[in-house]
CSV table of C-alpha atoms and ligand atoms in Angstrom, one decimal:
chain,number,residue,atom,x,y,z
A,1,MET,CA,0.0,0.0,0.0
A,2,GLU,CA,1.4,3.4,-0.9
A,3,ALA,CA,0.8,6.2,1.6
A,4,SER,CA,-1.0,9.1,0.1
A,5,PRO,CA,1.1,12.3,0.6
A,6,ALA,CA,0.3,13.9,3.9
A,7,ALA,CA,0.0,17.3,2.1
A,8,ALA,CA,-3.0,16.0,0.2
A,9,ALA,CA,-5.0,15.5,3.4
A,10,GLU,CA,-7.5,18.2,4.2
A,11,SER,CA,-5.6,19.2,7.3
A,12,CYS,CA,-3.3,17.0,9.3
A,13,SER,CA,-2.2,19.8,11.6
A,14,PRO,CA,-2.1,18.7,15.2
A,15,VAL,CA,-3.9,21.9,16.3
A,16,ASP,CA,-6.8,21.1,14.0
A,17,ILE,CA,-7.2,17.5,15.0
A,18,LEU,CA,-6.0,17.1,18.6
A,19,THR,CA,-8.0,19.9,20.1
A,20,ASP,CA,-8.4,18.9,23.7
A,21,GLY,CA,-6.2,17.6,26.5
A,22,ASP,CA,-6.7,13.8,25.9
A,23,TRP,CA,-3.4,12.2,25.0
A,24,GLY,CA,-5.1,8.9,24.5
A,25,GLN,CA,-6.4,10.1,21.1
A,26,LEU,CA,-2.7,10.2,20.0
A,27,THR,CA,-1.1,7.3,21.9
A,28,ARG,CA,-3.7,4.6,21.3
A,29,PRO,CA,-3.8,4.8,17.5
A,30,THR,CA,0.0,5.2,17.4
A,31,GLU,CA,0.6,2.0,19.3
A,32,GLU,CA,-1.9,0.2,17.2
A,33,TYR,CA,-0.2,1.5,14.0
A,34,LEU,CA,3.2,0.6,15.2
A,35,SER,CA,2.2,-2.9,16.0
A,36,ARG,CA,1.2,-3.3,12.3
A,37,LEU,CA,4.4,-1.9,10.9
A,38,SER,CA,7.0,-4.3,9.7
A,39,GLU,CA,10.3,-4.2,7.8
A,40,GLU,CA,8.4,-5.7,4.8
A,41,SER,CA,6.0,-2.8,4.9
A,42,THR,CA,5.5,-1.1,1.5
A,43,GLU,CA,4.1,2.1,2.9
A,44,LEU,CA,5.7,5.2,1.6
A,45,PHE,CA,5.8,8.8,2.5
A,46,ARG,CA,6.1,11.3,-0.3
A,47,LEU,CA,8.2,14.4,0.3
A,48,THR,CA,7.4,17.7,-1.4
A,49,ASN,CA,10.3,17.2,-3.8
A,50,GLY,CA,8.6,14.0,-5.0
A,51,GLU,CA,11.1,11.6,-3.3
A,52,GLN,CA,9.4,8.7,-1.4
A,53,LEU,CA,10.6,7.3,1.9
A,54,ALA,CA,9.8,3.8,3.0
A,55,ILE,CA,8.0,3.7,6.4
A,56,THR,CA,9.4,0.8,8.4
A,57,PRO,CA,10.2,0.2,12.0
A,58,SER,CA,13.9,1.2,11.4
A,59,SER,CA,12.9,4.5,9.8
A,60,VAL,CA,10.7,5.7,12.6
A,61,THR,CA,11.5,6.6,16.2
A,62,PHE,CA,9.6,7.9,19.3
A,63,LEU,CA,10.4,11.4,20.4
A,64,ASN,CA,9.7,12.2,24.0
A,65,LEU,CA,7.7,15.4,24.1
A,66,PHE,CA,8.6,16.4,27.7
A,67,GLU,CA,11.7,15.9,29.8
A,68,ASP,CA,9.5,15.0,32.8
A,69,ARG,CA,7.1,12.5,31.2
A,70,VAL,CA,8.0,9.4,29.2
A,71,GLU,CA,4.6,8.2,28.3
A,72,GLN,CA,3.8,11.3,26.2
A,73,ARG,CA,5.7,10.8,23.0
A,74,ILE,CA,5.3,11.1,19.3
A,75,LEU,CA,6.2,8.8,16.5
A,76,ALA,CA,8.6,10.5,14.0
A,77,LEU,CA,9.8,9.5,10.5
A,78,LEU,CA,13.5,10.2,10.1
A,79,ASN,CA,15.4,11.2,7.0
A,80,PRO,CA,17.3,8.0,6.0
A,81,GLN,CA,20.3,10.1,5.0
A,82,ASP,CA,20.5,12.0,8.2
A,83,HIS,CA,18.8,10.3,11.2
A,84,LYS,CA,18.6,13.5,13.1
A,85,THR,CA,16.2,15.2,10.7
A,86,VAL,CA,12.5,14.6,11.4
A,87,VAL,CA,10.5,14.5,8.2
A,88,ALA,CA,7.0,13.7,9.4
A,89,VAL,CA,5.1,12.9,12.6
A,90,TYR,CA,2.3,10.3,13.1
A,91,LEU,CA,-0.8,12.0,14.5
A,92,GLY,CA,-3.1,9.1,15.0
A,93,GLN,CA,-4.9,9.5,11.7
A,94,GLY,CA,-1.8,9.3,9.4
A,95,TRP,CA,1.6,10.9,8.7
A,96,CYS,CA,2.0,14.7,8.5
A,97,SER,CA,5.0,16.5,7.2
A,98,VAL,CA,6.6,18.8,9.7
A,99,ASP,CA,5.8,21.8,7.5
A,100,GLN,CA,2.1,20.8,7.4
A,101,ALA,CA,2.1,20.1,11.1
A,102,LEU,CA,3.1,23.7,11.8
A,103,ARG,CA,0.1,25.0,9.8
A,104,THR,CA,-3.6,25.4,10.6
A,105,SER,CA,-6.6,25.5,8.4
A,106,ASN,CA,-8.3,27.8,10.9
A,107,ARG,CA,-8.1,31.4,9.7
A,108,GLU,CA,-9.3,32.6,13.1
A,109,ARG,CA,-6.1,31.3,14.7
A,110,GLN,CA,-4.1,34.5,14.7
A,111,GLU,CA,-1.4,36.1,16.8
A,112,LEU,CA,-0.6,34.8,20.3
A,113,VAL,CA,-2.6,31.8,21.5
A,114,GLN,CA,-1.9,30.1,24.8
A,115,VAL,CA,-0.8,26.5,24.5
A,116,GLN,CA,-3.4,24.2,26.0
A,117,SER,CA,-4.5,21.3,23.8
A,118,VAL,CA,-2.4,18.2,22.9
A,119,GLY,CA,-2.1,19.6,19.3
A,120,GLU,CA,-0.7,22.9,20.6
A,121,ARG,CA,1.8,21.1,22.8
A,122,ILE,CA,2.9,19.1,19.8
A,123,VAL,CA,3.4,22.3,17.7
A,124,LEU,CA,5.4,23.9,20.5
A,125,PHE,CA,7.6,20.7,20.7
A,126,LEU,CA,8.1,20.7,16.9
A,127,LEU,CA,9.0,24.4,16.9
A,128,ASN,CA,11.5,24.0,19.7
A,129,HIS,CA,12.9,20.5,19.0
A,130,VAL,CA,12.8,20.3,15.2
A,131,ILE,CA,12.9,23.9,13.9
A,132,CYS,CA,14.6,25.9,16.6
A,133,GLY,CA,16.8,22.9,17.5
A,134,SER,CA,18.2,22.6,14.0
A,135,SER,CA,19.1,25.1,11.4
A,136,GLU,CA,17.1,28.2,12.6
A,137,LEU,CA,18.9,28.8,15.9
A,138,PRO,CA,21.9,31.1,15.4
A,139,ALA,CA,25.2,29.4,16.4
A,140,ASN,CA,25.8,31.9,19.3
A,141,VAL,CA,22.5,31.0,21.0
A,142,PHE,CA,22.2,28.0,23.4
A,143,PRO,CA,19.6,25.4,22.3
A,144,PHE,CA,16.5,25.4,24.6
A,145,ARG,CA,15.7,22.4,26.7
A,146,ASP,CA,12.4,20.6,26.1
A,147,HIS,CA,9.6,22.3,28.0
A,148,PRO,CA,7.9,20.6,30.9
A,149,VAL,CA,4.3,19.3,30.3
A,150,ASN,CA,2.6,22.2,32.0
A,151,GLU,CA,4.9,25.0,31.0
A,152,PHE,CA,3.0,28.3,30.4
A,153,ALA,CA,3.5,29.0,26.7
A,154,LYS,CA,2.1,30.9,23.8
A,155,ILE,CA,2.5,30.3,20.1
A,156,PHE,CA,2.5,33.2,17.6
A,157,TRP,CA,0.3,32.3,14.6
A,158,LYS,CA,0.8,34.3,11.4
A,159,ASP,CA,-0.6,33.5,8.0
A,160,GLN,CA,-2.0,30.2,9.3
A,161,GLU,CA,1.5,29.1,10.4
A,162,ALA,CA,3.2,28.8,13.7
A,163,ALA,CA,5.7,31.5,13.5
A,164,GLY,CA,7.2,31.6,17.0
A,165,PHE,CA,6.7,31.0,20.6
A,166,TYR,CA,7.5,32.1,24.1
A,167,THR,CA,7.5,30.2,27.4
A,168,VAL,CA,7.3,31.4,31.0
A,169,LYS,CA,8.6,30.1,34.3
A,170,LEU,CA,5.9,31.3,36.7
A,171,LYS,CA,6.7,32.6,40.1
A,172,ALA,CA,6.9,29.8,42.7
A,173,SER,CA,7.1,27.1,40.0
A,174,LEU,CA,9.9,24.5,40.5
A,175,CYS,CA,13.2,25.3,38.8
A,176,SER,CA,13.5,21.7,37.7
A,177,THR,CA,12.4,18.2,38.7
A,178,HIS,CA,15.7,17.6,40.4
A,179,THR,CA,15.5,20.5,42.9
A,180,SER,CA,13.1,22.0,45.4
A,181,GLN,CA,14.1,25.5,44.4
A,182,CYS,CA,11.3,27.7,43.0
A,183,TYR,CA,11.4,30.7,40.8
A,184,GLN,CA,11.2,33.9,42.8
A,185,LEU,CA,9.8,36.0,39.9
A,186,PRO,CA,8.1,35.3,36.6
A,187,VAL,CA,10.7,34.6,34.0
A,188,LEU,CA,10.5,34.7,30.2
A,189,ASP,CA,12.4,31.5,29.7
A,190,THR,CA,12.5,30.8,26.0
A,191,ILE,CA,11.5,33.0,23.0
A,192,PHE,CA,11.9,32.1,19.3
A,193,VAL,CA,10.7,33.5,16.0
A,194,ARG,CA,11.2,31.4,12.8
A,195,GLU,CA,13.8,32.9,10.4
A,196,ARG,CA,11.3,33.9,7.7
A,197,HIS,CA,9.2,35.9,10.2
A,198,ARG,CA,12.1,37.7,11.9
A,199,GLY,CA,12.4,41.5,11.8
A,200,ARG,CA,8.7,42.1,11.6
A,201,GLY,CA,8.0,42.9,15.3
A,202,LEU,CA,6.9,39.4,16.5
A,203,GLY,CA,9.7,39.2,19.1
A,204,LEU,CA,8.7,42.7,20.4
A,205,GLU,CA,5.1,41.8,20.5
A,206,MET,CA,5.9,38.6,22.5
A,207,LEU,CA,8.0,40.6,25.0
A,208,GLU,CA,5.2,43.1,25.4
A,209,ASP,CA,2.7,40.3,25.9
A,210,PHE,CA,4.8,38.7,28.5
A,211,CYS,CA,5.2,42.0,30.4
A,212,GLY,CA,1.5,42.6,30.0
A,213,LEU,CA,0.7,39.3,31.8
A,214,PHE,CA,1.6,41.0,35.1
A,215,PRO,CA,0.0,44.3,36.1
A,216,ASP,CA,2.4,47.3,35.8
A,217,GLY,CA,4.7,47.8,38.7
A,218,GLU,CA,3.4,44.9,40.7
A,219,GLU,CA,6.2,42.4,39.9
A,220,GLU,CA,9.8,42.3,38.9
A,221,LEU,CA,10.1,40.4,35.7
A,222,GLY,CA,13.0,38.2,34.4
A,223,ILE,CA,14.4,36.9,31.2
A,224,SER,CA,16.5,33.8,31.4
A,225,ARG,CA,20.3,34.2,31.2
A,226,PRO,CA,22.0,34.3,28.7
A,227,ILE,CA,19.9,36.7,26.7
A,228,SER,CA,21.0,36.5,23.1
A,229,ALA,CA,22.3,39.6,21.2
A,230,ALA,CA,19.1,39.7,19.0
A,231,MET,CA,16.9,39.5,22.1
A,232,TYR,CA,18.9,42.4,23.7
A,233,ARG,CA,17.9,44.5,20.7
A,234,VAL,CA,14.3,43.6,21.3
A,235,CYS,CA,14.6,44.5,25.0
A,236,HIS,CA,16.3,47.8,24.0
A,237,ARG,CA,13.5,48.7,21.7
A,238,TYR,CA,10.8,47.7,24.3
A,239,LEU,CA,12.4,49.6,27.2
A,240,GLN,CA,12.9,52.7,25.1
A,241,SER,CA,9.1,52.8,24.6
A,242,ARG,CA,8.2,51.7,28.1
A,243,PRO,CA,10.6,53.6,30.5
A,244,GLU,CA,8.4,52.6,33.4
A,245,ASP,CA,9.6,49.0,32.9
A,246,GLN,CA,13.3,49.9,32.9
A,247,THR,CA,13.7,49.1,36.6
A,248,ARG,CA,11.5,46.0,36.4
A,249,LEU,CA,13.2,43.8,33.8
A,250,TRP,CA,16.1,41.6,34.9
A,251,GLU,CA,18.4,39.1,33.2
A,252,VAL,CA,18.2,36.2,35.7
A,253,GLU,CA,19.8,32.9,36.6
A,254,ALA,CA,17.3,30.5,38.3
A,255,PRO,CA,15.8,30.7,40.8
A,256,GLY,CA,16.3,34.5,40.5
A,257,ASP,CA,17.1,35.8,43.9
A,258,TRP,CA,18.6,39.3,44.1
A,259,SER,CA,22.1,38.1,43.8
A,260,GLN,CA,21.1,36.3,40.5
A,261,ARG,CA,19.6,39.3,38.7
A,262,GLU,CA,21.1,42.1,36.6
A,263,ASN,CA,19.0,45.0,35.3
A,264,VAL,CA,18.6,44.7,31.6
A,265,TRP,CA,18.3,48.4,30.9
A,266,LEU,CA,21.5,49.1,33.0
A,267,LEU,CA,23.4,46.5,31.0
A,268,ILE,CA,22.2,48.1,27.8
A,269,GLN,CA,23.2,51.6,29.0
A,270,MET,CA,26.6,50.3,30.1
A,271,GLY,CA,27.1,48.5,26.7
A,272,ILE,CA,27.7,45.2,28.4
A,273,ILE,CA,25.8,43.2,25.9
A,274,PRO,CA,26.9,40.9,23.1
A,275,SER,CA,26.8,42.5,19.6
A,276,ALA,CA,23.9,41.3,17.4
A,277,ASP,CA,24.6,38.7,14.8
A,278,PRO,CA,23.2,40.4,11.6
A,279,SER,CA,22.9,37.0,9.8
A,280,ALA,CA,20.3,36.0,12.4
A,281,HIS,CA,18.1,39.0,11.4
A,282,PRO,CA,17.5,39.5,7.7
A,283,GLY,CA,16.2,43.0,8.2
A,284,SER,CA,19.1,44.3,10.3
A,285,SER,CA,21.9,46.4,9.1
B,301,COA,C1,15.3,37.2,19.3
B,301,COA,C2,14.2,37.0,18.3
B,301,COA,C3,13.1,36.3,19.1
B,301,COA,C4,13.7,38.4,17.9
B,301,COA,O1,12.5,38.2,17.1
B,301,COA,P1,12.1,39.2,15.9
B,301,COA,O2,10.7,39.0,15.6
B,301,COA,O3,13.0,39.2,14.8
B,301,COA,O4,12.3,40.7,16.7
B,301,COA,P2,11.5,42.0,16.2
B,301,COA,O5,11.2,42.0,14.8
B,301,COA,O6,10.4,42.2,17.2
B,301,COA,O7,12.6,43.1,16.6
B,301,COA,C5,12.5,44.1,17.6
B,301,COA,C6,13.6,45.0,17.5
B,301,COA,O8,14.9,44.4,17.7
B,301,COA,C7,15.7,44.5,16.5
B,301,COA,N1,16.4,43.3,16.3
B,301,COA,C8,15.9,42.0,16.5
B,301,COA,N2,16.8,41.1,16.2
B,301,COA,C9,17.9,41.8,15.8
B,301,COA,C10,19.2,41.4,15.3
B,301,COA,N3,19.6,40.1,15.2
B,301,COA,N4,20.1,42.4,14.9
B,301,COA,C11,19.7,43.6,15.0
B,301,COA,N5,18.5,44.1,15.4
B,301,COA,C12,17.6,43.1,15.8
B,301,COA,C13,14.8,44.9,15.4
B,301,COA,O9,15.4,45.6,14.3
B,301,COA,C14,13.7,45.7,16.1
B,301,COA,O10,14.2,47.0,16.3
B,301,COA,P3,13.5,48.2,15.4
B,301,COA,O11,12.1,48.1,15.7
B,301,COA,O12,14.3,49.3,15.9
B,301,COA,O13,13.9,47.8,14.0
B,301,COA,C15,14.6,36.2,17.1
B,301,COA,O14,15.7,36.9,16.4
B,301,COA,C16,15.0,34.8,17.4
B,301,COA,O15,14.1,33.9,17.5
B,301,COA,N6,16.3,34.6,17.5
B,301,COA,C17,16.8,33.2,17.8
B,301,COA,C18,16.5,32.7,19.2
B,301,COA,C19,16.9,33.7,20.3
B,301,COA,O16,17.9,34.4,20.2
B,301,COA,N7,16.0,33.8,21.4
B,301,COA,C20,16.3,34.6,22.5
B,301,COA,C21,17.0,33.9,23.6
B,301,COA,S1,17.3,34.9,25.0
């Protein structure tokens, strides 16, 4: 049996088909599918360039979605030439290319939407693990770790595509599963915009949105250290237009007590920030 190309399906996007919090709708059909897959399988996945990949037990692997849960995982089809590249994911109803998985058929899904459903968690994982974790993260930026299952996160939707995300460590949340230390202030932990959407204000909008989650002046706010050069530019722009937040925004090391904070505006004023990498920002000079 030849697999019909995932792109031909009406919508295979996780956010369109896995719309609530029930992981069983993904895990049960995946296990059933895997039990039928054999090395003799003739199932193929067609790439956009016309190339066809055989889907066999040795060409697929499970990816754990969260560092703190092993049971929530997704079946991925790997590029046979490069076993690190994820080509498609199995979403219970069939295979979906990564590009398609990051799209939505819902025109109403626009701008920042909080991650809640299973489908949204999968999109966040793909953005972080597959897109940001590979070619689209500048060499001078540390890769982000996988997000915990209940991490506060928002995805930026633009032109029916997941264009970026940000995640927050809430005040009093655990720093990690291996410690009893808790964050002492809300911290913008990871923020990412896909290359083709950079330089259009999405990063700035996400920083504004994060700061807007907490009423003005009520809380000190953090951004996880190290802040990248490009993100410093975003902070600079933001703090120029919001002077009232200049004393409020800190670059922090977890858990963020006073000895682990440096004021972002002060660092910018003192010039103690890395210089921006122009190649990471198509619109920059
Ligand atoms: C940092 C990042 C989120 C910024 O997103 P973005 O959508 O491109 O940012 P914006 O378009 O909102 O830019 C806001 C301002 O910062 C400037 N800026 C952003 N990145 C820049 C860069 N690399 N070089 C120069 N200026 C930059 C923009 O020009 C803009 O200023 P302006 O309004 O005066 O022109 C994005 O570059 C990214 O995902 N980088 C890789 C991951 C990363 O570094 N994350 C941060 C970890 S702390």
